[in-house]
Amino acid sequence: MAIFSRLPKHLASIARRCIILLAFLIVSACTSTDTQAPAPPTMQSGFTACESTRPEMCTREYRPVCGHIDTGVRCVTAPCPSERHNTYGNACSACADENVIGYEIGDCASYGK
C-alpha cells in the first residue's frame, strides 16, 4: 500500500495489522449470533385462540371455559372494553360461537370476569 511506504518498516507492519484487525471487528459486529426467532407474544397466559374453521356440532360434556367474545367496539380516544366474557360448557361450544375469539379453561367467575 502506498500509504505505508513513507512509514518506517516496523510502523507500517503495525498499521497493516491494525487495519486488518479493524476490518475483522467491523465484519464480526455485523453478524448475528441469534439463530432462533423470538416466540410470538400470546394474548394472555392460558388463553387459547379459536381456529378459523368453527365446529358445527359439539359433544355435551361439561368442562367449562371462559369465552372471550369480541364486541366489535374499538375506541380511539379513550380505553373501552373490546371484549366481554361468557362461560360455555366446553371449548367446542365456545368456539362454535362466531363472535368468540378464544377461551380460557374454567368458568369466568374463577377469573373474576
PDB file of C-alpha atoms in Angstrom:
ATOM      1  CA  MET A   1       0.000   0.000   0.000  1.00  0.00           C
ATOM      2  CA  ALA A   2       1.305   3.408  -0.951  1.00  0.00           C
ATOM      3  CA  ILE A   3       0.223   4.976   2.338  1.00  0.00           C
ATOM      4  CA  PHE A   4       2.571   2.788   4.348  1.00  0.00           C
ATOM      5  CA  SER A   5       5.587   3.250   2.051  1.00  0.00           C
ATOM      6  CA  ARG A   6       6.541   6.502   3.798  1.00  0.00           C
ATOM      7  CA  LEU A   7       6.466   4.933   7.294  1.00  0.00           C
ATOM      8  CA  PRO A   8       9.338   3.025   8.848  1.00  0.00           C
ATOM      9  CA  LYS A   9       9.058  -0.741   8.330  1.00  0.00           C
ATOM     10  CA  HIS A  10       8.024  -1.646  11.874  1.00  0.00           C
ATOM     11  CA  LEU A  11       5.299   1.061  11.956  1.00  0.00           C
ATOM     12  CA  ALA A  12       3.980   0.010   8.539  1.00  0.00           C
ATOM     13  CA  SER A  13       3.665  -3.573   9.784  1.00  0.00           C
ATOM     14  CA  ILE A  14       1.766  -2.440  12.897  1.00  0.00           C
ATOM     15  CA  ALA A  15      -0.516  -0.199  10.797  1.00  0.00           C
ATOM     16  CA  ARG A  16      -1.364  -3.090   8.432  1.00  0.00           C
ATOM     17  CA  ARG A  17      -2.190  -5.356  11.373  1.00  0.00           C
ATOM     18  CA  CYS A  18      -4.399  -2.663  12.901  1.00  0.00           C
ATOM     19  CA  ILE A  19      -6.295  -2.230   9.634  1.00  0.00           C
ATOM     20  CA  ILE A  20      -6.801  -5.996   9.315  1.00  0.00           C
ATOM     21  CA  LEU A  21      -7.972  -6.184  12.932  1.00  0.00           C
ATOM     22  CA  LEU A  22     -10.326  -3.237  12.418  1.00  0.00           C
ATOM     23  CA  ALA A  23     -11.795  -4.840   9.280  1.00  0.00           C
ATOM     24  CA  PHE A  24     -12.312  -8.111  11.171  1.00  0.00           C
ATOM     25  CA  LEU A  25     -14.062  -6.300  14.033  1.00  0.00           C
ATOM     26  CA  ILE A  26     -16.367  -4.441  11.651  1.00  0.00           C
ATOM     27  CA  VAL A  27     -17.341  -7.633   9.825  1.00  0.00           C
ATOM     28  CA  SER A  28     -17.883  -9.596  13.039  1.00  0.00           C
ATOM     29  CA  ALA A  29     -20.005  -6.800  14.521  1.00  0.00           C
ATOM     30  CA  CYS A  30     -22.378  -7.044  11.550  1.00  0.00           C
ATOM     31  CA  THR A  31     -23.122 -10.744  12.019  1.00  0.00           C
ATOM     32  CA  SER A  32     -25.899 -12.004  14.255  1.00  0.00           C
ATOM     33  CA  THR A  33     -25.482 -14.862  16.693  1.00  0.00           C
ATOM     34  CA  ASP A  34     -29.225 -15.204  17.399  1.00  0.00           C
ATOM     35  CA  THR A  35     -30.394 -18.237  15.404  1.00  0.00           C
ATOM     36  CA  GLN A  36     -33.901 -18.547  16.848  1.00  0.00           C
ATOM     37  CA  ALA A  37     -36.728 -16.193  16.037  1.00  0.00           C
ATOM     38  CA  PRO A  38     -38.439 -14.799  19.115  1.00  0.00           C
ATOM     39  CA  ALA A  39     -41.678 -16.507  20.076  1.00  0.00           C
ATOM     40  CA  PRO A  40     -44.785 -14.539  19.209  1.00  0.00           C
ATOM     41  CA  PRO A  41     -46.386 -12.965  22.235  1.00  0.00           C
ATOM     42  CA  THR A  42     -49.561 -14.575  23.499  1.00  0.00           C
ATOM     43  CA  MET A  43     -52.584 -12.530  24.414  1.00  0.00           C
ATOM     44  CA  GLN A  44     -52.791 -13.969  27.924  1.00  0.00           C
ATOM     45  CA  SER A  45     -51.371 -16.965  29.738  1.00  0.00           C
ATOM     46  CA  GLY A  46     -53.795 -19.875  29.447  1.00  0.00           C
ATOM     47  CA  PHE A  47     -55.585 -18.210  26.522  1.00  0.00           C
ATOM     48  CA  THR A  48     -56.371 -20.495  23.580  1.00  0.00           C
ATOM     49  CA  ALA A  49     -57.433 -18.888  20.303  1.00  0.00           C
ATOM     50  CA  CYS A  50     -60.279 -20.471  18.333  1.00  0.00           C
ATOM     51  CA  GLU A  51     -59.389 -21.835  14.903  1.00  0.00           C
ATOM     52  CA  SER A  52     -60.775 -20.138  11.815  1.00  0.00           C
ATOM     53  CA  THR A  53     -62.896 -23.194  10.928  1.00  0.00           C
ATOM     54  CA  ARG A  54     -65.678 -23.258  13.517  1.00  0.00           C
ATOM     55  CA  PRO A  55     -67.164 -26.562  14.751  1.00  0.00           C
ATOM     56  CA  GLU A  56     -70.700 -27.339  13.576  1.00  0.00           C
ATOM     57  CA  MET A  57     -71.501 -29.982  16.207  1.00  0.00           C
ATOM     58  CA  CYS A  58     -70.186 -30.441  19.741  1.00  0.00           C
ATOM     59  CA  THR A  59     -70.476 -33.122  22.401  1.00  0.00           C
ATOM     60  CA  ARG A  60     -72.432 -32.343  25.559  1.00  0.00           C
ATOM     61  CA  GLU A  61     -69.610 -32.858  28.061  1.00  0.00           C
ATOM     62  CA  TYR A  62     -69.248 -30.269  30.788  1.00  0.00           C
ATOM     63  CA  ARG A  63     -65.752 -28.819  31.001  1.00  0.00           C
ATOM     64  CA  PRO A  64     -66.418 -25.119  31.498  1.00  0.00           C
ATOM     65  CA  VAL A  65     -64.385 -22.490  29.689  1.00  0.00           C
ATOM     66  CA  CYS A  66     -64.458 -18.706  29.824  1.00  0.00           C
ATOM     67  CA  GLY A  67     -65.067 -17.492  26.281  1.00  0.00           C
ATOM     68  CA  HIS A  68     -63.670 -14.132  25.161  1.00  0.00           C
ATOM     69  CA  ILE A  69     -66.304 -12.527  22.937  1.00  0.00           C
ATOM     70  CA  ASP A  70     -65.267  -9.724  20.572  1.00  0.00           C
ATOM     71  CA  THR A  71     -67.769  -6.876  20.961  1.00  0.00           C
ATOM     72  CA  GLY A  72     -66.554  -5.121  17.823  1.00  0.00           C
ATOM     73  CA  VAL A  73     -66.114  -1.877  19.784  1.00  0.00           C
ATOM     74  CA  ARG A  74     -62.870  -0.033  19.042  1.00  0.00           C
ATOM     75  CA  CYS A  75     -62.224   3.248  20.837  1.00  0.00           C
ATOM     76  CA  VAL A  76     -59.733   5.800  19.593  1.00  0.00           C
ATOM     77  CA  THR A  77     -59.624   8.461  22.287  1.00  0.00           C
ATOM     78  CA  ALA A  78     -60.357   6.519  25.482  1.00  0.00           C
ATOM     79  CA  PRO A  79     -59.947   2.911  26.577  1.00  0.00           C
ATOM     80  CA  CYS A  80     -63.112   0.846  26.388  1.00  0.00           C
ATOM     81  CA  PRO A  81     -63.883  -2.866  26.686  1.00  0.00           C
ATOM     82  CA  SER A  82     -63.421  -4.517  23.294  1.00  0.00           C
ATOM     83  CA  GLU A  83     -64.461  -7.920  24.612  1.00  0.00           C
ATOM     84  CA  ARG A  84     -66.837  -9.447  27.100  1.00  0.00           C
ATOM     85  CA  HIS A  85     -66.747 -12.853  28.763  1.00  0.00           C
ATOM     86  CA  ASN A  86     -69.219 -15.715  28.945  1.00  0.00           C
ATOM     87  CA  THR A  87     -68.969 -19.193  30.476  1.00  0.00           C
ATOM     88  CA  TYR A  88     -69.531 -22.015  27.974  1.00  0.00           C
ATOM     89  CA  GLY A  89     -69.977 -25.726  28.692  1.00  0.00           C
ATOM     90  CA  ASN A  90     -66.823 -26.698  26.801  1.00  0.00           C
ATOM     91  CA  ALA A  91     -64.240 -25.354  24.352  1.00  0.00           C
ATOM     92  CA  CYS A  92     -66.094 -26.696  21.323  1.00  0.00           C
ATOM     93  CA  SER A  93     -69.322 -24.888  22.186  1.00  0.00           C
ATOM     94  CA  ALA A  94     -67.385 -21.694  22.896  1.00  0.00           C
ATOM     95  CA  CYS A  95     -65.615 -21.737  19.527  1.00  0.00           C
ATOM     96  CA  ALA A  96     -68.869 -22.628  17.740  1.00  0.00           C
ATOM     97  CA  ASP A  97     -69.965 -19.047  18.512  1.00  0.00           C
ATOM     98  CA  GLU A  98     -68.532 -16.906  15.690  1.00  0.00           C
ATOM     99  CA  ASN A  99     -68.005 -13.918  17.995  1.00  0.00           C
ATOM    100  CA  VAL A 100     -65.736 -15.855  20.381  1.00  0.00           C
ATOM    101  CA  ILE A 101     -62.053 -15.209  19.650  1.00  0.00           C
ATOM    102  CA  GLY A 102     -60.732 -17.680  22.225  1.00  0.00           C
ATOM    103  CA  TYR A 103     -61.169 -19.127  25.682  1.00  0.00           C
ATOM    104  CA  GLU A 104     -59.527 -19.967  28.997  1.00  0.00           C
ATOM    105  CA  ILE A 105     -60.078 -23.230  30.869  1.00  0.00           C
ATOM    106  CA  GLY A 106     -62.504 -22.766  33.780  1.00  0.00           C
ATOM    107  CA  ASP A 107     -65.609 -20.671  34.229  1.00  0.00           C
ATOM    108  CA  CYS A 108     -65.422 -16.890  34.033  1.00  0.00           C
ATOM    109  CA  ALA A 109     -66.166 -16.493  37.750  1.00  0.00           C
ATOM    110  CA  SER A 110     -62.879 -18.257  38.559  1.00  0.00           C
ATOM    111  CA  TYR A 111     -61.044 -15.494  36.639  1.00  0.00           C
ATOM    112  CA  GLY A 112     -63.071 -12.695  38.195  1.00  0.00           C
ATOM    113  CA  LYS A 113     -64.681 -11.857  34.868  1.00  0.00           C
TER     114      LYS A 113
END
